[in-house]
Coordinates of C-alpha atoms in Angstrom, one line a residue:
M611 CA 0.0 0.0 0.0
I612 CA 2.7 2.5 1.0
N613 CA 4.7 3.4 -2.0
R614 CA 8.1 5.1 -2.5
T615 CA 6.5 8.5 -3.0
L616 CA 4.9 8.3 0.5
V617 CA 8.1 6.8 1.9
R618 CA 10.2 9.8 0.8
T619 CA 7.7 12.2 2.2
R620 CA 7.7 10.4 5.6
V621 CA 11.5 10.3 5.7
V622 CA 11.6 14.1 5.0
Q623 CA 9.0 14.8 7.7
T624 CA 10.8 12.5 10.2
L625 CA 14.1 14.2 9.6
Y626 CA 12.5 17.6 10.0
A627 CA 11.3 16.6 13.5
Y628 CA 14.6 14.8 14.3
Y629 CA 16.8 17.9 13.6
Q630 CA 14.4 20.3 15.4
C631 CA 14.7 18.3 18.6
G632 CA 18.3 18.1 19.7
D633 CA 18.0 15.2 22.1
K634 CA 16.8 12.6 19.6
T635 CA 18.9 9.7 18.4
P636 CA 19.0 8.0 15.0
L637 CA 17.3 5.0 16.6
T638 CA 14.5 7.3 17.9
A639 CA 14.1 8.7 14.3
Q640 CA 13.8 5.1 12.9
K641 CA 11.1 4.3 15.5
E642 CA 9.2 7.5 14.6
L643 CA 9.4 6.7 10.9
L644 CA 7.9 3.3 11.5
R645 CA 5.2 4.8 13.6
S646 CA 4.3 7.2 10.8
F647 CA 3.8 4.2 8.5
S648 CA 1.7 2.5 11.1
D649 CA -0.5 5.6 11.6
T650 CA -1.1 5.8 7.8
Y651 CA -2.1 2.2 7.7
S652 CA -4.5 2.7 10.6
L653 CA -6.2 5.5 8.7
Y654 CA -6.7 3.0 5.8
F655 CA -8.6 0.7 8.2
M656 CA -10.5 3.6 9.8
L657 CA -11.8 4.7 6.3
L658 CA -12.8 1.1 5.6
A659 CA -14.6 1.0 8.9
F660 CA -16.3 4.3 7.9
V661 CA -18.4 2.2 5.5
N662 CA -19.9 0.3 8.4
E663 CA -20.4 3.4 10.5
L664 CA -22.2 5.4 7.9
T665 CA -24.4 2.3 7.1
D666 CA -25.3 2.0 10.7
Y667 CA -26.1 5.7 10.9
A668 CA -28.4 5.5 7.8
N669 CA -30.1 2.4 9.3
N670 CA -30.8 4.3 12.6
Q671 CA -32.2 7.2 10.6
I672 CA -34.7 4.8 9.0
S673 CA -35.6 3.3 12.4
E674 CA -36.2 6.8 13.8
N675 CA -38.4 7.7 10.8
I676 CA -40.4 4.6 11.2
A677 CA -41.0 5.4 14.9
R678 CA -41.9 8.9 14.0
S679 CA -44.4 7.9 11.3
R680 CA -46.1 5.5 13.7
A681 CA -46.4 8.2 16.3
T682 CA -47.9 10.6 13.8
H683 CA -49.9 8.0 11.9
T684 CA -48.2 9.0 8.6
N685 CA -47.3 6.7 5.8
Y686 CA -43.5 6.0 5.5
K687 CA -42.0 3.4 3.2
P688 CA -38.2 3.4 3.6
N689 CA -35.9 2.6 0.8
R690 CA -33.5 0.2 2.4
R691 CA -31.2 -0.3 -0.5
F692 CA -28.2 1.6 0.9
V693 CA -28.4 0.0 4.4
E694 CA -28.6 -3.4 2.8
N695 CA -25.7 -2.8 0.4
A696 CA -24.0 -6.2 -0.3
F697 CA -20.5 -4.7 -0.4
A698 CA -21.0 -3.0 3.0
K699 CA -22.3 -6.2 4.5
Q700 CA -19.3 -8.1 3.2
L701 CA -16.9 -5.5 4.5
F702 CA -18.6 -5.6 7.9
D703 CA -17.8 -9.3 8.2
N704 CA -14.3 -8.9 6.9
R705 CA -11.9 -10.8 9.2
M706 CA -8.8 -8.7 8.5
L707 CA -10.7 -5.5 9.1
R708 CA -12.2 -6.7 12.4
H709 CA -8.9 -8.1 13.6
Y710 CA -6.9 -5.0 12.9
T711 CA -9.4 -2.5 14.4
D712 CA -9.9 -4.6 17.5
D713 CA -6.2 -5.2 17.9
Q714 CA -5.4 -1.4 17.5
H715 CA -8.4 -0.3 19.5
L716 CA -9.6 1.9 16.6
S717 CA -13.1 3.5 16.9
W718 CA -15.0 6.3 15.3
E719 CA -16.5 7.3 18.7
A720 CA -14.6 10.5 19.0
G721 CA -15.6 11.6 15.4
N722 CA -19.1 10.2 15.2
T723 CA -20.6 13.7 14.7
V724 CA -19.5 13.5 11.1
F725 CA -22.0 11.0 10.0
S726 CA -25.1 13.2 10.0
S727 CA -23.4 15.8 7.8
I728 CA -21.9 13.3 5.4
Y729 CA -25.1 11.4 5.1
A730 CA -27.0 14.6 4.3
Q731 CA -24.5 15.4 1.6
L732 CA -24.7 11.9 0.3
Q733 CA -28.4 12.1 -0.1
E734 CA -28.0 15.1 -2.4
A735 CA -25.4 13.4 -4.6
P736 CA -26.6 12.4 -8.1
Y737 CA -24.9 9.1 -8.1
Y738 CA -26.6 8.2 -4.8
K739 CA -30.0 9.2 -6.1
Q740 CA -29.4 7.1 -9.3
Y741 CA -28.3 4.1 -7.2
M742 CA -31.4 4.3 -5.0
S743 CA -33.7 4.6 -7.9
L744 CA -32.5 1.5 -9.9
S745 CA -35.1 -1.2 -10.4
T746 CA -32.5 -3.9 -9.6
V747 CA -28.8 -3.7 -8.5
T748 CA -25.8 -5.9 -9.1
Y749 CA -22.8 -6.4 -6.8
N750 CA -20.9 -4.0 -9.0
D751 CA -23.6 -1.4 -8.5
E752 CA -23.2 -1.9 -4.8
K753 CA -19.5 -1.3 -5.0
Q754 CA -19.8 1.6 -7.4
V755 CA -21.8 3.7 -5.0
W756 CA -19.1 3.3 -2.3
R757 CA -16.3 4.0 -4.8
K758 CA -18.1 7.3 -5.6
I759 CA -18.4 8.1 -1.9
M760 CA -14.7 7.5 -1.4
S761 CA -13.5 9.3 -4.6
E762 CA -16.0 12.2 -4.8
L763 CA -17.6 12.9 -1.5
L764 CA -14.9 12.4 1.1
P765 CA -11.6 13.8 -0.4
S766 CA -10.8 17.3 1.1
N767 CA -14.3 17.2 2.8
D768 CA -14.3 19.8 5.6
D769 CA -16.5 17.7 7.8
M770 CA -14.3 14.6 7.4
I771 CA -11.2 16.7 8.1
S772 CA -12.7 18.0 11.3
A773 CA -13.6 14.5 12.4
L774 CA -10.1 13.3 11.7
E775 CA -8.6 16.1 13.7
E776 CA -10.7 14.9 16.7
L777 CA -9.7 11.3 16.1
E778 CA -6.0 12.1 15.9
V779 CA -6.1 13.6 19.3
A780 CA -8.4 10.9 20.8
L781 CA -6.5 7.9 19.3
D782 CA -3.0 9.5 19.4
H783 CA -2.3 9.2 15.7
Q784 CA -0.6 11.5 13.2
N785 CA -0.9 12.7 9.6
W786 CA -4.5 11.5 9.2
V787 CA -5.7 14.9 7.9
V788 CA -2.8 15.3 5.4
D789 CA -3.0 11.7 4.4
L790 CA -6.8 11.7 3.8
D791 CA -6.9 12.0 0.0
I792 CA -4.0 9.6 -0.7
V793 CA -5.4 6.9 1.6
L794 CA -8.8 7.3 0.1
S795 CA -7.2 6.3 -3.2
Y796 CA -6.0 3.1 -1.5
V797 CA -9.5 2.5 -0.3
V798 CA -10.9 2.9 -3.8
K799 CA -8.3 0.4 -5.0
T800 CA -9.4 -2.0 -2.3
I801 CA -13.1 -1.7 -3.3
R802 CA -12.2 -2.5 -6.9
Q803 CA -10.5 -5.6 -5.8
F804 CA -13.4 -7.0 -3.8
R805 CA -15.1 -10.1 -5.1
E806 CA -18.4 -11.3 -3.8
E807 CA -17.3 -14.9 -3.7
N808 CA -14.5 -14.1 -1.3
G809 CA -16.9 -13.3 1.5
A810 CA -15.3 -12.4 4.8
D811 CA -11.9 -13.7 3.7
Q812 CA -11.4 -10.9 1.1
Q813 CA -7.8 -9.8 1.4
L814 CA -7.1 -6.1 2.2
L815 CA -4.0 -4.2 1.3
Q816 CA -0.8 -4.9 3.2
M817 CA 1.1 -2.0 4.7
F818 CA 3.9 -2.4 2.1
D819 CA 3.6 -4.1 -1.2
N820 CA 6.9 -5.8 -0.4
E821 CA 9.8 -5.7 2.1
D822 CA 12.0 -3.7 -0.3
E823 CA 9.9 -0.5 0.4
L824 CA 10.5 -0.7 4.1
K825 CA 14.2 -1.4 3.7
F826 CA 14.4 1.6 1.3
A827 CA 12.7 3.8 3.9
Q828 CA 15.0 2.7 6.7
E829 CA 18.2 3.0 4.6
L830 CA 17.2 6.4 3.2
L831 CA 16.8 7.7 6.7
R832 CA 20.0 6.2 7.9
Q833 CA 22.1 7.5 4.9
T834 CA 20.7 11.0 5.2
I835 CA 21.6 11.3 8.8
A836 CA 25.0 9.7 8.4
H837 CA 26.0 12.0 5.6
R838 CA 24.4 15.2 6.8
D839 CA 27.5 17.3 7.1
E840 CA 28.7 16.2 3.6
S841 CA 25.3 17.2 2.1
L842 CA 25.2 20.5 3.9
D843 CA 28.7 21.4 2.6
M844 CA 27.6 20.6 -0.9
V845 CA 24.5 22.7 -0.6
N846 CA 26.3 25.7 1.1
S847 CA 29.0 25.7 -1.6
H848 CA 26.3 26.3 -4.3
L849 CA 24.2 29.0 -2.6
K850 CA 26.1 31.9 -4.3
N851 CA 24.1 35.0 -3.3
W852 CA 21.9 33.1 -0.9
N853 CA 22.4 33.4 2.8
A854 CA 22.4 29.9 4.3
D855 CA 20.6 31.2 7.4
R856 CA 17.7 32.5 5.3
I857 CA 17.1 29.2 3.5
A858 CA 13.8 27.5 4.5
Y859 CA 14.6 24.7 7.0
M860 CA 12.4 22.3 5.1
D861 CA 14.3 23.0 1.9
T862 CA 17.5 22.1 3.6
I863 CA 16.0 18.8 4.8
I864 CA 14.6 18.0 1.3
L865 CA 18.0 18.7 -0.3
Q866 CA 19.8 16.5 2.2
T867 CA 17.5 13.6 1.6
A868 CA 17.6 14.0 -2.2
L869 CA 21.4 14.0 -2.1
A870 CA 21.5 10.9 0.0
E871 CA 19.3 9.1 -2.5
L872 CA 21.3 10.4 -5.5
L873 CA 24.6 9.3 -4.1
Y874 CA 23.8 6.1 -2.2
F875 CA 21.0 4.5 -4.2
P876 CA 22.5 4.1 -7.7
E877 CA 19.7 1.7 -8.8
I878 CA 17.1 4.5 -8.7
A879 CA 16.9 6.6 -11.9
L880 CA 18.2 10.1 -11.5
E881 CA 15.1 11.6 -13.1
V882 CA 12.9 9.8 -10.6
T883 CA 14.8 11.1 -7.6
L884 CA 14.8 14.7 -8.9
N885 CA 11.1 14.7 -9.8
E886 CA 10.1 13.2 -6.4
Y887 CA 11.9 15.8 -4.3
I888 CA 10.8 18.7 -6.4
E889 CA 7.2 17.5 -5.9
I890 CA 7.8 17.2 -2.1
A891 CA 9.1 20.8 -2.1
K892 CA 5.9 22.0 -3.9
E893 CA 3.7 20.2 -1.4
Y894 CA 5.5 20.9 1.9
S895 CA 7.6 24.0 1.5
G896 CA 7.3 27.6 0.3
D897 CA 5.6 28.7 -2.9
K898 CA 8.9 28.9 -4.9
S899 CA 10.9 26.3 -2.9
Y900 CA 10.7 23.8 -5.7
L901 CA 12.6 26.2 -8.0
F902 CA 15.3 26.6 -5.4
V903 CA 15.6 22.9 -4.7
N904 CA 15.7 22.1 -8.5
G905 CA 18.4 24.7 -9.1
I906 CA 20.7 23.6 -6.3
L907 CA 20.3 19.9 -7.2
N908 CA 21.1 20.6 -10.8
E909 CA 24.3 22.6 -9.9
I910 CA 25.4 19.8 -7.5
L911 CA 24.8 17.2 -10.1
L912 CA 26.9 18.9 -12.7
E913 CA 29.8 19.2 -10.2
L914 CA 29.4 15.5 -9.3
K915 CA 29.5 14.6 -13.0
R916 CA 32.7 16.6 -13.5
S917 CA 34.3 15.0 -10.5
G918 CA 33.2 11.5 -11.4
K919 CA 31.4 10.9 -8.1
L920 CA 28.0 10.3 -9.6
L921 CA 27.1 6.7 -10.2
K922 CA 24.1 7.4 -12.3
A923 CA 23.7 8.5 -15.9
L924 CA 23.3 12.3 -16.2
T925 CA 21.6 14.1 -19.1
L926 CA 21.9 17.6 -17.7
K927 CA 24.2 20.0 -19.5

């Protein structure tokens, strides 16, 4: 589930916190990096559990409406299609989801106020109205409505973000707000992979697709810390008219990490490394930081090429 793009971001964030706090050790940084991955994985399960929670809320609304109609002697015929959704029922029984949420003590209790607003928004969505009006539905129809919820309703949703802020505090987790959209994409991928015949044994995504991703994360963090002074010297020697003290601290961390990857991971294409850290600068640093990061890296690469220290092919001129 966690890919190298997210790994690089987490390493940069971990290093930022590591250097800001003078009493941390490299071992502490490694532990915090692993925890950040665990927190992201927990959000994945929380968003899957959201399916069950929203379904329960919708079912309770129907029950309240039935009770109200009886008390007022009015005619109310509920449409139970959403609360009887076959995909939602399968996910509710999923053994892997139940085991993880129970083991990690994950619950939506602290953020349960979100369901009323999300359900109200959902009922106004065209895809929901279409789904509820179909004469018959297939299993794929049942999955499709939830794919739409995860890909159209929840990303960057203010109510969901507020709920996650509450949950982060209550459950002592990190990065859930900033990770929301990317983890929702993993949830959508999971929904696509569901097969009705798999029942409760449907496999969910693993934290890492393979062990190489975790090894890369740990080694990238280790190499960046080990060669910090060397990286800073390279950066400072190419600042020209820039004052080192005025460089954004995050830019310095991004450059250190990028240089560690460029120098000590020869199997990774140079263009991939450059593009990844420029994107991180766009996302997590100042408005024009990516231009600064790109410029400094290009100058350092040309020097490394001339000195024969670069173990990757270089197309820059």
